[in-house]
Short mmCIF file of C-alpha atoms and ligand atoms in Angstrom, two decimals:
data_model
loop_
_atom_site.label_atom_id
_atom_site.label_comp_id
_atom_site.label_asym_id
_atom_site.label_seq_id
_atom_site.Cartn_x
_atom_site.Cartn_y
_atom_site.Cartn_z
CA UNK A 24 -46.62 91.25 29.00
CA UNK A 25 -46.27 90.03 25.44
CA UNK A 26 -46.13 86.30 25.40
CA UNK A 27 -45.79 83.80 22.59
CA UNK A 28 -47.06 80.30 23.03
CA UNK A 29 -46.51 77.28 21.04
CA UNK A 30 -48.55 74.02 21.58
CA UNK A 31 -49.85 71.22 19.65
CA UNK A 32 -53.15 72.48 18.04
CA UNK A 33 -54.46 69.08 18.00
CA UNK A 34 -57.18 67.08 20.37
CA UNK A 35 -55.11 66.54 23.47
CA UNK A 36 -54.48 67.93 27.23
CA UNK A 37 -51.31 69.95 26.50
CA UNK A 38 -53.13 71.88 23.51
CA UNK A 39 -56.01 72.48 25.83
CA UNK A 40 -53.91 73.70 28.77
CA UNK A 41 -51.93 75.90 26.47
CA UNK A 42 -54.93 77.31 24.67
CA UNK A 43 -57.25 78.02 27.98
CA UNK A 44 -53.97 79.58 29.49
CA UNK A 45 -53.49 81.85 26.59
CA UNK A 46 -57.06 82.91 26.36
CA UNK A 47 -57.23 83.79 30.25
CA UNK A 48 -53.95 85.74 30.01
CA UNK A 49 -55.43 87.59 27.24
CA UNK A 50 -58.50 88.46 29.26
CA UNK A 51 -55.99 89.77 32.02
CA UNK A 52 -54.75 92.31 29.37
CA UNK A 53 -51.63 90.44 28.11
CA UNK A 54 -50.97 90.10 24.57
CA UNK A 55 -50.79 86.69 23.59
CA UNK A 56 -49.55 85.28 20.02
CA UNK A 57 -50.23 81.63 19.30
CA UNK A 58 -47.32 80.30 16.88
CA UNK A 59 -48.03 76.78 15.64
CA UNK A 60 -48.99 74.97 12.55
CA UNK A 61 -52.90 75.30 12.90
CA UNK A 62 -55.44 77.03 14.70
CA UNK A 63 -55.30 75.18 18.34
CA UNK A 64 -58.66 73.38 18.79
CA UNK A 65 -60.28 75.55 21.65
CA UNK A 66 -59.22 78.75 19.74
CA UNK A 67 -61.94 80.10 17.38
CA UNK A 68 -63.76 83.49 16.62
CA UNK A 69 -62.06 86.66 17.50
CA UNK A 70 -60.64 87.70 20.76
CA UNK A 71 -59.01 90.83 21.87
CA UNK A 72 -55.29 90.33 22.67
CA UNK A 73 -54.99 87.11 20.64
CA UNK A 74 -53.47 86.36 17.56
CA UNK A 75 -52.74 83.38 15.56
CA UNK A 76 -49.37 82.86 13.61
CA UNK A 77 -49.42 79.90 11.40
CA UNK A 78 -45.99 78.16 10.87
CA UNK A 79 -45.74 77.48 7.34
CA UNK A 80 -43.67 74.26 6.18
CA UNK A 81 -42.16 74.33 2.53
CA UNK A 82 -42.05 70.95 1.12
CA UNK A 83 -39.05 71.02 -1.26
CA UNK A 84 -38.36 67.37 -3.11
CA UNK A 85 -35.12 67.00 -1.26
CA UNK A 86 -36.73 67.12 1.94
CA UNK A 87 -38.19 63.50 2.94
CA UNK A 88 -39.20 64.80 6.10
CA UNK A 89 -41.02 68.03 6.94
CA UNK A 90 -38.38 70.71 8.58
CA UNK A 91 -41.05 71.59 11.43
CA UNK A 92 -38.52 72.41 14.24
CA UNK A 93 -36.66 74.76 11.99
CA UNK A 94 -39.78 76.51 10.44
CA UNK A 95 -41.21 76.94 13.83
CA UNK A 96 -37.77 78.51 14.97
CA UNK A 97 -37.82 80.89 12.07
CA UNK A 98 -41.46 81.67 12.96
CA UNK A 99 -40.58 82.35 16.54
CA UNK A 100 -37.71 84.79 15.62
CA UNK A 101 -40.49 86.75 13.14
CA UNK A 102 -43.04 86.88 15.83
CA UNK A 103 -40.74 87.91 18.77
CA UNK A 104 -39.35 90.63 16.67
CA UNK A 105 -42.41 92.26 15.33
CA UNK A 106 -44.40 91.74 18.35
CA UNK A 107 -41.58 92.34 20.66
CA UNK A 108 -42.30 89.19 22.79
CA UNK A 109 -41.12 89.28 26.22
CA UNK A 110 -41.29 85.31 26.28
CA UNK A 111 -41.83 82.25 24.50
CA UNK A 112 -43.73 79.52 26.32
CA UNK A 113 -43.43 76.16 24.95
CA UNK A 114 -45.88 73.76 25.72
CA UNK A 115 -44.71 69.95 25.02
CA UNK A 116 -41.08 69.81 24.96
CA UNK A 117 -40.87 68.01 21.67
CA UNK A 118 -39.92 69.84 19.65
CA UNK A 119 -41.00 73.16 20.63
CA UNK A 120 -38.51 73.60 23.20
CA UNK A 121 -35.79 72.97 20.98
CA UNK A 122 -37.03 75.45 18.35
CA UNK A 123 -37.57 78.11 21.07
CA UNK A 124 -33.76 77.44 21.97
CA UNK A 125 -32.64 77.99 18.36
CA UNK A 126 -34.73 81.16 17.93
CA UNK A 127 -33.44 82.56 21.16
CA UNK A 128 -29.89 82.16 19.66
CA UNK A 129 -30.81 83.67 16.47
CA UNK A 130 -32.67 86.72 18.19
CA UNK A 131 -29.53 87.26 20.36
CA UNK A 132 -31.51 89.15 22.78
CA UNK A 133 -30.85 87.67 26.22
CA UNK A 134 -33.99 89.52 27.74
CA UNK A 135 -36.47 87.25 25.69
CA UNK A 136 -37.15 84.26 28.09
CA UNK A 137 -38.12 80.67 27.38
CA UNK A 138 -40.19 78.80 29.34
CA UNK A 139 -41.01 75.02 28.69
CA UNK A 140 -44.21 73.26 30.24
CA UNK A 141 -43.88 69.56 30.47
CA UNK A 142 -46.87 67.62 29.89
CA UNK A 143 -46.36 63.93 30.18
CA UNK A 144 -45.37 61.81 27.14
CA UNK A 145 -42.61 64.39 25.94
CA UNK A 146 -40.96 63.10 29.19
CA UNK A 147 -42.31 59.63 29.66
CA UNK A 148 -42.23 58.41 26.28
CA UNK A 149 -41.17 60.13 23.45
CA UNK A 150 -38.19 62.02 25.00
CA UNK A 151 -36.47 58.63 26.10
CA UNK A 152 -36.12 57.44 22.60
CA UNK A 153 -32.34 57.26 22.07
CA UNK A 154 -32.92 59.71 18.99
CA UNK A 155 -34.37 62.28 21.10
CA UNK A 156 -32.91 61.97 24.42
CA UNK A 157 -29.77 64.27 24.05
CA UNK A 158 -31.63 66.77 22.62
CA UNK A 159 -34.54 66.87 25.03
CA UNK A 160 -32.17 67.03 27.97
CA UNK A 161 -30.27 69.86 26.13
CA UNK A 162 -33.20 71.94 25.33
CA UNK A 163 -34.93 71.50 28.88
CA UNK A 164 -31.62 72.55 30.55
CA UNK A 165 -31.28 75.55 28.26
CA UNK A 166 -35.01 76.95 29.09
CA UNK A 167 -34.89 79.69 31.16
CA UNK A 168 -37.89 78.43 33.36
CA UNK A 169 -39.30 74.80 33.31
CA UNK A 170 -43.00 73.92 34.78
CA UNK A 171 -44.53 70.22 34.91
CA UNK A 172 -47.88 69.56 35.28
CA UNK A 173 -47.55 67.25 38.58
CA UNK A 174 -45.07 66.36 41.26
CA UNK A 175 -44.61 63.03 39.49
CA UNK A 176 -43.75 64.61 36.18
CA UNK A 177 -40.96 66.62 38.00
CA UNK A 178 -39.41 63.73 39.84
CA UNK A 179 -39.46 61.71 36.57
CA UNK A 180 -37.73 64.52 34.61
CA UNK A 181 -35.27 64.72 37.17
CA UNK A 182 -34.58 60.99 37.38
CA UNK A 183 -35.01 60.07 33.64
CA UNK A 184 -32.82 62.95 32.46
CA UNK A 185 -30.30 63.81 35.52
CA UNK A 186 -31.19 67.52 34.78
CA UNK A 187 -29.98 69.80 37.41
CA UNK A 188 -32.76 72.51 37.22
CA UNK A 189 -35.36 73.63 39.40
CA UNK A 190 -38.80 72.46 38.04
CA UNK A 191 -41.92 74.49 39.23
CA UNK A 192 -45.19 72.57 39.50
CA UNK A 193 -48.17 74.04 38.09
CA UNK A 194 -50.83 71.54 37.75
CA UNK A 195 -53.74 71.37 35.18
CA UNK A 196 -56.73 73.32 35.68
CA UNK A 197 -60.56 73.79 34.99
CA UNK A 198 -62.79 76.78 34.72
CA UNK A 199 -65.40 75.88 36.87
CA UNK A 200 -68.02 78.42 36.17
CA UNK A 201 -67.88 76.76 32.82
CA UNK A 202 -67.32 73.19 33.58
CA UNK A 203 -70.11 72.97 36.06
CA UNK A 204 -73.19 70.15 36.00
CA UNK A 205 -76.03 71.60 33.65
CA UNK A 206 -79.22 70.17 32.36
CA UNK A 207 -78.26 68.02 29.38
CA UNK A 208 -81.52 66.65 28.34
CA UNK A 209 -80.91 66.47 24.55
CA UNK A 210 -77.90 64.44 25.30
CA UNK A 211 -79.63 62.00 27.81
CA UNK A 212 -82.44 61.56 25.40
CA UNK A 213 -80.19 60.59 22.41
CA UNK A 214 -77.54 58.47 24.52
CA UNK A 215 -79.45 57.25 27.40
CA UNK A 216 -83.05 57.49 26.85
CA UNK A 217 -84.43 54.97 29.19
CA UNK A 218 -82.86 56.07 32.39
CA UNK A 219 -79.65 54.00 32.03
CA UNK A 220 -76.44 55.12 34.01
CA UNK A 221 -74.08 56.79 31.62
CA UNK A 222 -70.23 55.99 31.81
CA UNK A 223 -67.99 58.11 30.10
CA UNK A 224 -64.36 58.10 28.67
CA UNK A 225 -62.65 60.91 26.93
CA UNK A 226 -59.08 60.70 25.16
CA UNK A 227 -57.10 60.64 22.12
CA UNK A 228 -57.48 56.85 21.55
CA UNK A 229 -53.85 56.36 22.03
CA UNK A 230 -52.47 53.07 23.38
CA UNK A 231 -51.40 54.55 26.79
CA UNK A 232 -55.16 55.51 27.37
CA UNK A 233 -56.15 51.54 27.23
CA UNK A 234 -59.59 52.30 26.05
CA UNK A 235 -60.11 48.38 25.43
CA UNK A 236 -59.78 48.46 29.42
CA UNK A 237 -62.71 51.14 29.56
CA UNK A 238 -64.61 48.62 27.33
CA UNK A 239 -63.97 45.65 29.54
CA UNK A 240 -64.84 47.31 32.46
CA UNK A 241 -68.13 48.66 31.08
CA UNK A 242 -68.88 45.10 29.83
CA UNK A 243 -68.68 44.05 33.50
CA UNK A 244 -70.76 46.82 34.56
CA UNK A 245 -73.31 46.22 32.26
CA UNK A 246 -73.91 42.73 33.30
CA UNK A 247 -75.42 44.24 36.66
CA UNK A 248 -76.47 47.82 35.85
CA UNK A 249 -78.48 48.97 33.05
CA UNK A 250 -75.99 51.36 31.52
CA UNK A 251 -74.33 52.96 28.51
CA UNK A 252 -71.07 53.90 27.62
CA UNK A 253 -69.98 57.17 26.04
CA UNK A 254 -66.62 57.41 24.09
CA UNK A 255 -65.58 60.89 23.44
CA UNK A 256 -62.43 61.38 21.10
CA UNK A 257 -60.69 59.72 18.12
CA UNK A 258 -57.13 58.31 17.65
CA UNK A 259 -55.47 55.16 16.45
CA UNK A 260 -57.22 52.74 18.66
CA UNK A 261 -60.68 53.73 17.81
CA UNK A 262 -61.15 50.96 15.01
CA UNK A 263 -60.00 48.12 17.35
CA UNK A 264 -62.22 49.61 20.26
CA UNK A 265 -65.32 49.60 17.64
CA UNK A 266 -64.66 45.99 16.73
CA UNK A 267 -64.18 44.85 20.59
CA UNK A 268 -67.67 46.22 21.34
CA UNK A 269 -68.97 43.99 18.41
CA UNK A 270 -67.11 41.02 19.45
CA UNK A 271 -68.38 41.50 23.14
CA UNK A 272 -71.84 42.08 21.81
CA UNK A 273 -72.33 45.44 23.46
CA UNK A 274 -72.12 47.68 20.38
CA UNK A 275 -75.93 48.97 20.85
CA UNK A 276 -75.03 50.28 24.38
CA UNK A 277 -71.60 51.94 23.38
CA UNK A 278 -71.54 55.20 21.62
CA UNK A 279 -68.42 56.55 19.84
CA UNK A 280 -69.22 60.25 19.84
CA UNK A 281 -65.80 61.22 18.14
CA UNK A 282 -64.19 64.36 18.80
CA UNK A 283 -66.39 66.82 20.54
CA UNK A 284 -65.69 70.58 21.09
CA UNK A 285 -68.50 70.98 23.60
CA UNK A 286 -67.85 68.54 26.28
CA UNK A 287 -69.77 70.00 29.27
CA UNK A 288 -73.15 68.82 28.14
CA UNK A 289 -71.75 65.21 27.50
CA UNK A 290 -70.14 65.12 31.14
CA UNK A 291 -73.20 66.46 32.69
CA UNK A 292 -75.05 63.22 31.53
CA UNK A 293 -72.28 61.17 33.35
CA UNK A 294 -72.45 58.93 36.42
CA UNK A 295 -68.90 57.69 36.11
CA UNK A 296 -65.76 58.54 34.32
CA UNK A 297 -63.34 55.74 33.64
CA UNK A 298 -59.68 56.65 33.01
CA UNK A 299 -57.53 53.30 33.17
CA UNK A 300 -54.45 54.64 31.67
CA UNK A 301 -51.07 52.96 31.54
CA UNK A 302 -49.41 56.46 31.96
CA UNK A 303 -51.03 59.93 33.06
CA UNK A 304 -48.86 62.64 34.00
CA UNK A 305 -52.08 64.63 35.42
CA UNK A 306 -55.28 63.60 33.90
CA UNK A 307 -56.81 66.70 32.74
CA UNK A 308 -60.01 64.61 31.30
CA UNK A 309 -60.61 63.46 34.85
CA UNK A 310 -60.46 66.87 36.29
CA UNK A 311 -63.09 68.35 33.86
CA UNK A 312 -65.40 65.34 34.47
CA UNK A 313 -64.79 65.94 38.43
CA UNK A 314 -65.94 69.51 37.98
CA UNK A 315 -69.09 68.31 36.49
CA UNK A 316 -69.70 66.08 39.28
CA UNK A 317 -68.74 62.85 37.89
CA UNK A 318 -66.97 60.41 40.33
CA UNK A 319 -63.69 59.03 38.70
CA UNK A 320 -62.42 55.40 38.59
CA UNK A 321 -58.78 55.62 37.27
CA UNK A 322 -55.46 53.73 37.87
CA UNK A 323 -52.99 54.65 40.14
CA UNK A 324 -50.19 55.77 37.55
CA UNK A 325 -48.23 58.87 37.22
CA UNK A 326 -49.96 62.23 38.66
CA UNK A 327 -53.39 60.59 38.90
CA UNK A 328 -53.35 60.29 42.73
CA UNK A 329 -52.39 63.83 43.06
CA UNK A 330 -55.73 64.81 41.53
CA UNK A 331 -57.87 61.94 42.75
CA UNK A 332 -58.76 61.04 46.49
CA UNK A 333 -59.44 57.31 46.76
CA UNK A 334 -62.80 56.46 48.30
CA UNK A 335 -63.79 60.18 48.20
CA UNK A 336 -63.98 61.31 44.44
CA UNK A 337 -63.74 57.85 43.01
CA UNK A 338 -61.60 54.90 43.24
CA UNK A 339 -58.15 54.23 42.41
CA UNK A 340 -57.00 50.70 41.10
CA UNK A 341 -53.57 49.05 40.00
CA UNK A 342 -52.91 49.57 36.28
CA UNK A 343 -54.87 46.67 34.44
CA UNK A 344 -56.84 45.58 37.27
CA UNK A 345 -60.11 45.54 35.28
CA UNK A 346 -62.21 43.30 37.70
CA UNK A 347 -61.47 45.54 40.47
CA UNK A 348 -62.42 48.74 38.49
CA UNK A 349 -65.46 47.25 37.52
CA UNK A 350 -66.53 46.12 41.12
CA UNK A 351 -65.67 49.89 42.11
CA UNK A 352 -68.04 51.05 39.28
CA UNK A 353 -70.76 48.67 40.16
CA UNK A 354 -70.73 49.61 43.90
CA UNK A 355 -70.98 53.20 43.12
CA UNK A 356 -73.53 52.97 40.54
CA UNK A 357 -75.68 50.98 42.79
CA UNK A 358 -75.50 52.94 45.82
CA UNK A 359 -77.31 56.41 45.16
CA UNK A 360 -76.49 57.80 48.59
CA UNK A 361 -72.75 57.08 48.27
CA UNK A 362 -72.66 58.28 44.67
CA UNK A 363 -74.25 61.63 45.65
CA UNK A 364 -71.18 61.89 48.03
CA UNK A 365 -68.86 61.24 45.89
CA UNK A 366 -70.12 63.46 43.12
CA UNK A 367 -70.22 66.23 45.58
CA UNK A 368 -66.71 65.47 46.74
CA UNK A 369 -65.24 65.35 43.03
CA UNK A 370 -66.58 68.84 42.33
CA UNK A 371 -65.06 69.93 45.56
CA UNK A 372 -61.88 68.72 44.87
CA UNK A 373 -61.99 70.26 41.36
CA UNK A 374 -62.39 73.63 42.63
CA UNK A 375 -58.94 73.21 44.17
CA UNK A 376 -57.94 73.22 40.49
CA UNK A 377 -59.97 76.60 39.59
CA UNK A 378 -58.41 78.33 36.76
CA UNK A 379 -58.16 81.70 38.13
CA UNK A 380 -55.72 80.37 40.64
CA UNK A 381 -53.54 78.25 38.40
CA UNK A 382 -53.40 81.12 35.69
CA UNK A 383 -52.25 83.31 38.56
CA UNK A 384 -49.49 80.85 39.22
CA UNK A 385 -48.34 80.99 35.81
CA UNK A 386 -48.34 84.67 35.73
CA UNK A 387 -46.43 84.73 38.91
CA UNK A 388 -43.70 82.39 37.35
CA UNK A 389 -43.43 84.52 34.03
CA UNK A 390 -42.57 87.46 36.16
CA UNK A 391 -39.97 85.57 38.41
CA UNK A 392 -38.38 84.25 35.23
CA UNK A 393 -38.40 87.58 33.50
CA UNK A 394 -36.81 89.18 36.54
CA UNK A 395 -33.91 86.61 36.31
CA UNK A 396 -34.54 85.48 39.88
CA UNK A 397 -32.83 82.09 39.89
CA UNK A 398 -34.54 79.37 38.77
CA UNK A 399 -31.76 77.22 37.70
CA UNK A 400 -30.52 75.68 40.77
CA UNK A 401 -32.35 72.81 42.13
O1 GMT B 18 -53.29 62.65 27.26
C1 GMT B 18 -52.85 62.58 25.97
O2 GMT B 18 -52.54 61.61 25.69
C2 GMT B 18 -52.56 64.05 25.69
C3 GMT B 18 -51.47 64.59 26.46
C4 GMT B 18 -50.85 65.92 25.74
O3 GMT B 18 -49.97 66.05 25.53
O4 GMT B 18 -51.43 66.66 24.85
O5 GMT B 18 -51.85 64.75 27.80
C5 GMT B 18 -50.82 65.27 28.62
O6 GMT B 18 -51.03 66.53 29.19
C6 GMT B 18 -52.36 66.61 29.62
C7 GMT B 18 -51.95 68.13 29.83
O7 GMT B 18 -50.91 68.58 30.90
C8 GMT B 18 -52.30 65.74 31.16
O8 GMT B 18 -53.33 66.12 31.88
C9 GMT B 18 -52.26 64.19 30.65
O9 GMT B 18 -52.37 63.47 31.88
C10 GMT B 18 -51.06 63.99 29.73
N1 GMT B 18 -50.96 62.80 29.21
C11 GMT B 18 -50.32 61.68 29.56
O10 GMT B 18 -49.33 62.02 30.45
C12 GMT B 18 -50.51 60.38 28.91
#
């Protein structure tokens, strides 16, 4: 198949899923064309069957705001024509699904199919804003196929937007041959040189991630257990988080590692992963940690209970219940035999989201949509 993939190229779950999916499809012999405004974060170096098409946005003085949706639509048309695309797969509905709809109208080729994968905040947050809601509903309904990364997100989409459409649930995935616990002496030597327990959080430091809660939970854990906190990623809340660590006087035990391209050696030092999000449609970062044998303590929001097994792979608590999450953390970190069982269970659960299987689900879904099989009726 000739597949166009559009995603956000920045640090974030939807871009990671789109890029890893594209690379895996290319390895299976498909021709994959990434269409976006910058090289996706996890796409570097030459790869057979993969090309990158940059969307250029012109800055005419009359335009107060960049017209990315339109520039993307035009680039989609160009790539679809020259590369004879069979389908355009949009990750994150806003504005990608809208651009793809426009592109399809301009192409006037009913055979080219548009598939939209919903990732989370496109549905739960941004899309609900009155300025976007009608165009979101329209663009989702006009897609030839729609997938969501959890049952939670599927239900949310159907109820929030009143959409009469079948949505296929295809969960996030992880390459468990790459994401596995490895010896990570270098990272340990630098981040936890005196045998401290390692607590990890990775995110884009947006409000919904509640990184401040991570710090408060760690603050409680640290009172009982010699430990270090590794914070991976960057974003709007980072400065506030650095300030909070100083106010709590724990700055020497918290390392802000910033955006990291290679996460496995870091996760491999982990004893505990914290994800106290306010909203999380799936929780790819938790899955990646689990694959590296790191038990997870998370909230019960969104799709997290579809990934995590409470009392087996980690613990689940109510959103905002910092004390409970801290107690769970102390319990796990002070009980080595229990911790070992949880670490093994986390890895076992992650194997259920093995990339090879989930990529196959996408491939089969593509075939279904391309064959014109009905995916329209719920
Ligand atoms: O979590 C983020 O803020 C990034 C966001 C994105 O769109 O890049 O992640 C969303 O998509 C991921 C991949 O499908 C999911 O694993 C995340 O749970 C989801 N984030 C939220 O729903 C907040």
